[in-house]
PDB file of C-alpha atoms in Angstrom:
ATOM      1  CA  MET Y   6     -44.136-369.572  66.518  1.00 43.00           C
ATOM      2  CA  THR Y   7     -43.418-366.010  67.538  1.00 45.00           C
ATOM      3  CA  GLU Y   8     -44.465-363.126  65.332  1.00 48.00           C
ATOM      4  CA  LYS Y   9     -40.996-362.994  63.731  1.00 52.00           C
ATOM      5  CA  GLU Y  10     -40.896-366.781  63.170  1.00 57.00           C
ATOM      6  CA  THR Y  11     -43.661-366.987  60.604  1.00 65.00           C
ATOM      7  CA  ALA Y  12     -43.632-368.971  57.407  1.00 81.00           C
ATOM      8  CA  GLU Y  13     -42.573-365.866  55.483  1.00 91.00           C
ATOM      9  CA  LYS Y  14     -40.345-366.283  52.451  1.00 97.00           C
ATOM     10  CA  ILE Y  15     -38.991-363.947  49.785  1.00 97.00           C
ATOM     11  CA  VAL Y  16     -40.698-364.708  46.476  1.00 96.00           C
ATOM     12  CA  PHE Y  17     -39.379-361.783  44.404  1.00 96.00           C
ATOM     13  CA  ASP Y  18     -36.224-359.708  44.862  1.00 96.00           C
ATOM     14  CA  GLU Y  19     -35.182-357.097  42.325  1.00 94.00           C
ATOM     15  CA  ASP Y  20     -33.475-353.695  42.513  1.00 95.00           C
ATOM     16  CA  HIS Y  21     -36.661-351.767  43.309  1.00 96.00           C
ATOM     17  CA  LEU Y  22     -38.920-354.257  45.046  1.00 97.00           C
ATOM     18  CA  ARG Y  23     -38.778-357.240  47.359  1.00 98.00           C
ATOM     19  CA  ILE Y  24     -41.934-359.319  47.852  1.00 98.00           C
ATOM     20  CA  HIS Y  25     -42.328-361.438  50.968  1.00 98.00           C
ATOM     21  CA  TYR Y  26     -45.069-364.040  51.328  1.00 98.00           C
ATOM     22  CA  ASP Y  27     -46.379-365.359  54.630  1.00 98.00           C
ATOM     23  CA  THR Y  28     -48.213-368.572  53.769  1.00 96.00           C
ATOM     24  CA  ASP Y  29     -49.705-368.990  57.257  1.00 96.00           C
ATOM     25  CA  ARG Y  30     -51.310-365.550  57.148  1.00 97.00           C
ATOM     26  CA  SER Y  31     -52.027-365.406  53.400  1.00 97.00           C
ATOM     27  CA  LEU Y  32     -50.145-362.104  53.359  1.00 98.00           C
ATOM     28  CA  VAL Y  33     -47.820-360.434  50.875  1.00 98.00           C
ATOM     29  CA  ARG Y  34     -45.479-357.662  51.953  1.00 98.00           C
ATOM     30  CA  LEU Y  35     -44.068-355.461  49.209  1.00 98.00           C
ATOM     31  CA  VAL Y  36     -40.978-353.494  50.225  1.00 98.00           C
ATOM     32  CA  TRP Y  37     -40.272-350.776  47.658  1.00 98.00           C
ATOM     33  CA  LYS Y  38     -36.801-349.214  47.288  1.00 96.00           C
ATOM     34  CA  GLY Y  39     -36.008-345.780  45.832  1.00 96.00           C
ATOM     35  CA  TYR Y  40     -37.086-344.477  42.455  1.00 96.00           C
ATOM     36  CA  VAL Y  41     -38.686-347.103  40.231  1.00 96.00           C
ATOM     37  CA  PRO Y  42     -38.535-346.523  36.455  1.00 97.00           C
ATOM     38  CA  SER Y  43     -41.870-346.879  34.687  1.00 98.00           C
ATOM     39  CA  GLU Y  44     -41.191-350.242  33.041  1.00 98.00           C
ATOM     40  CA  ASP Y  45     -39.955-351.732  36.326  1.00 97.00           C
ATOM     41  CA  TYR Y  46     -42.846-350.234  38.329  1.00 98.00           C
ATOM     42  CA  ARG Y  47     -45.466-351.768  36.046  1.00 98.00           C
ATOM     43  CA  ALA Y  48     -43.688-355.115  35.768  1.00 98.00           C
ATOM     44  CA  ALA Y  49     -43.287-355.321  39.553  1.00 97.00           C
ATOM     45  CA  LEU Y  50     -46.950-354.555  40.219  1.00 98.00           C
ATOM     46  CA  ASP Y  51     -47.991-357.090  37.590  1.00 98.00           C
ATOM     47  CA  THR Y  52     -45.712-359.701  39.169  1.00 98.00           C
ATOM     48  CA  ALA Y  53     -47.246-359.030  42.588  1.00 98.00           C
ATOM     49  CA  LEU Y  54     -50.760-359.227  41.149  1.00 98.00           C
ATOM     50  CA  GLU Y  55     -50.035-362.537  39.401  1.00 98.00           C
ATOM     51  CA  PHE Y  56     -48.664-363.920  42.670  1.00 98.00           C
ATOM     52  CA  VAL Y  57     -51.763-362.778  44.583  1.00 98.00           C
ATOM     53  CA  LEU Y  58     -54.037-364.407  42.003  1.00 98.00           C
ATOM     54  CA  ARG Y  59     -52.073-367.657  41.843  1.00 97.00           C
ATOM     55  CA  ASN Y  60     -51.901-368.016  45.641  1.00 97.00           C
ATOM     56  CA  LYS Y  61     -55.322-366.561  46.542  1.00 97.00           C
ATOM     57  CA  VAL Y  62     -53.682-364.064  48.901  1.00 98.00           C
ATOM     58  CA  HIS Y  63     -55.988-362.225  51.336  1.00 98.00           C
ATOM     59  CA  LEU Y  64     -53.754-359.526  52.852  1.00 98.00           C
ATOM     60  CA  TRP Y  65     -51.432-356.939  51.269  1.00 99.00           C
ATOM     61  CA  LEU Y  66     -48.875-354.764  53.059  1.00 99.00           C
ATOM     62  CA  ALA Y  67     -47.277-352.063  50.911  1.00 99.00           C
ATOM     63  CA  ASP Y  68     -44.118-350.732  52.552  1.00 99.00           C
ATOM     64  CA  LEU Y  69     -43.487-347.503  50.652  1.00 99.00           C
ATOM     65  CA  ARG Y  70     -41.254-345.886  53.297  1.00 98.00           C
ATOM     66  CA  ASN Y  71     -38.156-345.891  51.070  1.00 98.00           C
ATOM     67  CA  MET Y  72     -39.900-345.376  47.735  1.00 98.00           C
ATOM     68  CA  SER Y  73     -39.576-342.067  45.890  1.00 97.00           C
ATOM     69  CA  ALA Y  74     -41.814-340.359  43.329  1.00 95.00           C
ATOM     70  CA  ILE Y  75     -44.130-342.233  40.972  1.00 98.00           C
ATOM     71  CA  LEU Y  76     -44.477-340.847  37.451  1.00 98.00           C
ATOM     72  CA  ARG Y  77     -47.874-339.365  36.554  1.00 98.00           C
ATOM     73  CA  ASP Y  78     -48.299-341.794  33.627  1.00 98.00           C
ATOM     74  CA  ASP Y  79     -47.726-344.653  36.067  1.00 99.00           C
ATOM     75  CA  GLU Y  80     -50.332-343.229  38.446  1.00 98.00           C
ATOM     76  CA  LEU Y  81     -52.843-343.186  35.588  1.00 98.00           C
ATOM     77  CA  TRP Y  82     -51.892-346.725  34.511  1.00 99.00           C
ATOM     78  CA  THR Y  83     -52.234-347.975  38.096  1.00 98.00           C
ATOM     79  CA  ASN Y  84     -55.785-346.660  38.293  1.00 98.00           C
ATOM     80  CA  ALA Y  85     -56.949-347.494  34.772  1.00 98.00           C
ATOM     81  CA  GLU Y  86     -55.262-350.869  34.297  1.00 98.00           C
ATOM     82  CA  TRP Y  87     -53.902-352.359  37.490  1.00 99.00           C
ATOM     83  CA  PHE Y  88     -56.376-351.659  40.322  1.00 98.00           C
ATOM     84  CA  PRO Y  89     -59.393-352.976  38.366  1.00 98.00           C
ATOM     85  CA  ARG Y  90     -57.526-356.297  38.039  1.00 98.00           C
ATOM     86  CA  LEU Y  91     -56.533-356.277  41.714  1.00 98.00           C
ATOM     87  CA  ALA Y  92     -60.181-355.689  42.632  1.00 98.00           C
ATOM     88  CA  ARG Y  93     -61.040-359.105  41.144  1.00 97.00           C
ATOM     89  CA  THR Y  94     -58.698-360.993  43.505  1.00 97.00           C
ATOM     90  CA  LYS Y  95     -59.409-362.531  46.921  1.00 96.00           C
ATOM     91  CA  LEU Y  96     -57.790-359.600  48.766  1.00 98.00           C
ATOM     92  CA  GLN Y  97     -59.592-358.615  51.951  1.00 97.00           C
ATOM     93  CA  ARG Y  98     -57.377-355.799  53.251  1.00 98.00           C
ATOM     94  CA  MET Y  99     -54.510-353.574  52.177  1.00 98.00           C
ATOM     95  CA  ALA Y 100     -52.238-351.715  54.588  1.00 99.00           C
ATOM     96  CA  ILE Y 101     -49.892-348.953  53.488  1.00 99.00           C
ATOM     97  CA  LEU Y 102     -46.765-347.687  55.233  1.00 99.00           C
ATOM     98  CA  PRO Y 103     -46.422-344.270  53.541  1.00 99.00           C
ATOM     99  CA  SER Y 104     -43.216-343.046  51.972  1.00 98.00           C
ATOM    100  CA  ARG Y 105     -40.989-340.483  53.624  1.00 98.00           C
ATOM    101  CA  ASP Y 106     -40.889-338.786  50.201  1.00 98.00           C
ATOM    102  CA  PHE Y 107     -43.471-336.004  49.824  1.00 98.00           C
ATOM    103  CA  PHE Y 108     -43.874-336.530  46.076  1.00 97.00           C
ATOM    104  CA  ASN Y 109     -44.544-340.236  46.555  1.00 98.00           C
ATOM    105  CA  GLN Y 110     -47.115-339.381  49.222  1.00 98.00           C
ATOM    106  CA  MET Y 111     -48.939-337.124  46.757  1.00 98.00           C
ATOM    107  CA  SER Y 112     -48.799-339.792  44.026  1.00 98.00           C
ATOM    108  CA  VAL Y 113     -50.166-342.463  46.344  1.00 98.00           C
ATOM    109  CA  LYS Y 114     -52.951-340.140  47.494  1.00 98.00           C
ATOM    110  CA  ARG Y 115     -54.005-339.509  43.887  1.00 98.00           C
ATOM    111  CA  ILE Y 116     -53.822-343.219  43.089  1.00 98.00           C
ATOM    112  CA  MET Y 117     -55.826-344.269  46.128  1.00 98.00           C
ATOM    113  CA  ASP Y 118     -58.401-341.500  45.599  1.00 97.00           C
ATOM    114  CA  GLY Y 119     -58.887-343.032  42.154  1.00 96.00           C
ATOM    115  CA  THR Y 120     -59.728-346.445  43.630  1.00 96.00           C
ATOM    116  CA  LEU Y 121     -62.995-345.250  45.171  1.00 94.00           C
ATOM    117  CA  GLY Y 122     -65.731-347.424  43.724  1.00 94.00           C
ATOM    118  CA  VAL Y 123     -63.160-349.806  42.209  1.00 96.00           C
ATOM    119  CA  ILE Y 124     -61.922-351.814  45.189  1.00 97.00           C
ATOM    120  CA  GLU Y 125     -64.221-353.109  47.906  1.00 95.00           C
ATOM    121  CA  PHE Y 126     -61.667-354.079  50.546  1.00 97.00           C
ATOM    122  CA  PRO Y 127     -60.579-351.599  53.239  1.00 97.00           C
ATOM    123  CA  VAL Y 128     -57.250-349.780  53.012  1.00 98.00           C
ATOM    124  CA  GLY Y 129     -55.427-348.584  56.124  1.00 98.00           C
ATOM    125  CA  TYR Y 130     -52.468-346.210  56.495  1.00 98.00           C
ATOM    126  CA  PHE Y 131     -49.981-346.739  59.300  1.00 98.00           C
ATOM    127  CA  ALA Y 132     -46.778-345.159  60.573  1.00 96.00           C
ATOM    128  CA  GLU Y 133     -45.458-348.413  62.043  1.00 97.00           C
ATOM    129  CA  GLU Y 134     -45.323-351.924  60.614  1.00 96.00           C
ATOM    130  CA  ASP Y 135     -46.521-353.476  63.889  1.00 96.00           C
ATOM    131  CA  GLU Y 136     -49.692-351.363  63.768  1.00 97.00           C
ATOM    132  CA  SER Y 137     -50.325-352.330  60.164  1.00 97.00           C
ATOM    133  CA  MET Y 138     -49.905-356.038  60.940  1.00 97.00           C
ATOM    134  CA  GLU Y 139     -52.256-355.822  63.907  1.00 96.00           C
ATOM    135  CA  TRP Y 140     -54.897-354.201  61.698  1.00 98.00           C
ATOM    136  CA  LEU Y 141     -54.349-356.606  58.798  1.00 98.00           C
ATOM    137  CA  LEU Y 142     -54.698-359.606  61.093  1.00 96.00           C
ATOM    138  CA  GLY Y 143     -57.817-358.250  62.812  1.00 92.00           C
ATOM    139  CA  LYS Y 144     -60.440-360.703  63.991  1.00 64.00           C
ATOM    140  CA  ASP Y 145     -62.856-360.013  61.138  1.00 58.00           C
ATOM    141  CA  VAL Y 146     -60.420-361.231  58.467  1.00 55.00           C
ATOM    142  CA  LYS Y 147     -61.303-364.683  57.119  1.00 54.00           C
ATOM    143  CA  SER Y 148     -58.571-367.290  57.342  1.00 46.00           C
ATOM    144  CA  ALA Y 149     -57.175-368.847  54.190  1.00 43.00           C
TER     145      ALA Y 149
END
C-alpha cells in the first residue's frame, strides 16, 4: 500500500467538518471548512471525541487551513468542557495544520495555551500535511 492507498474512510461529512479515519494507522483527520456556528462547532467536536473513544484512536490531525474564526465562548467551552474529556482518551499525538485566517490562529493559540497541564500527549504544528503525517507516525508512537 502506498501512502495514499491507506485504509482511510470518511466517517463524518457535514457542512463545516469532514472526519476521515485511517484504521491501519489509528488516525483521525478532521478537515474544517469556513466559519462554524457555535452549535455546529460543539456538536462536531463531540462527534469526533465520541468516535475517538469508541475506536481507541491514537493519532489526531486537525486540518484548520480553511477554518475561520472561533467564537470566544466556544474557545472557553473547548478548554473547560471538551479538552478534559479528550485528555482521558487513548490519544498519543495531535498535529495541527494552522488556519490561513489570523483570527482562527489567535483562537487556536488561546485554546492550546489553555491545555497546558490538561493533556499529556504532544501537539505539533505544521505547514504541510506530509510533515504532520511524518511526525504523527514517528517511531515512538505505539501501534494500535
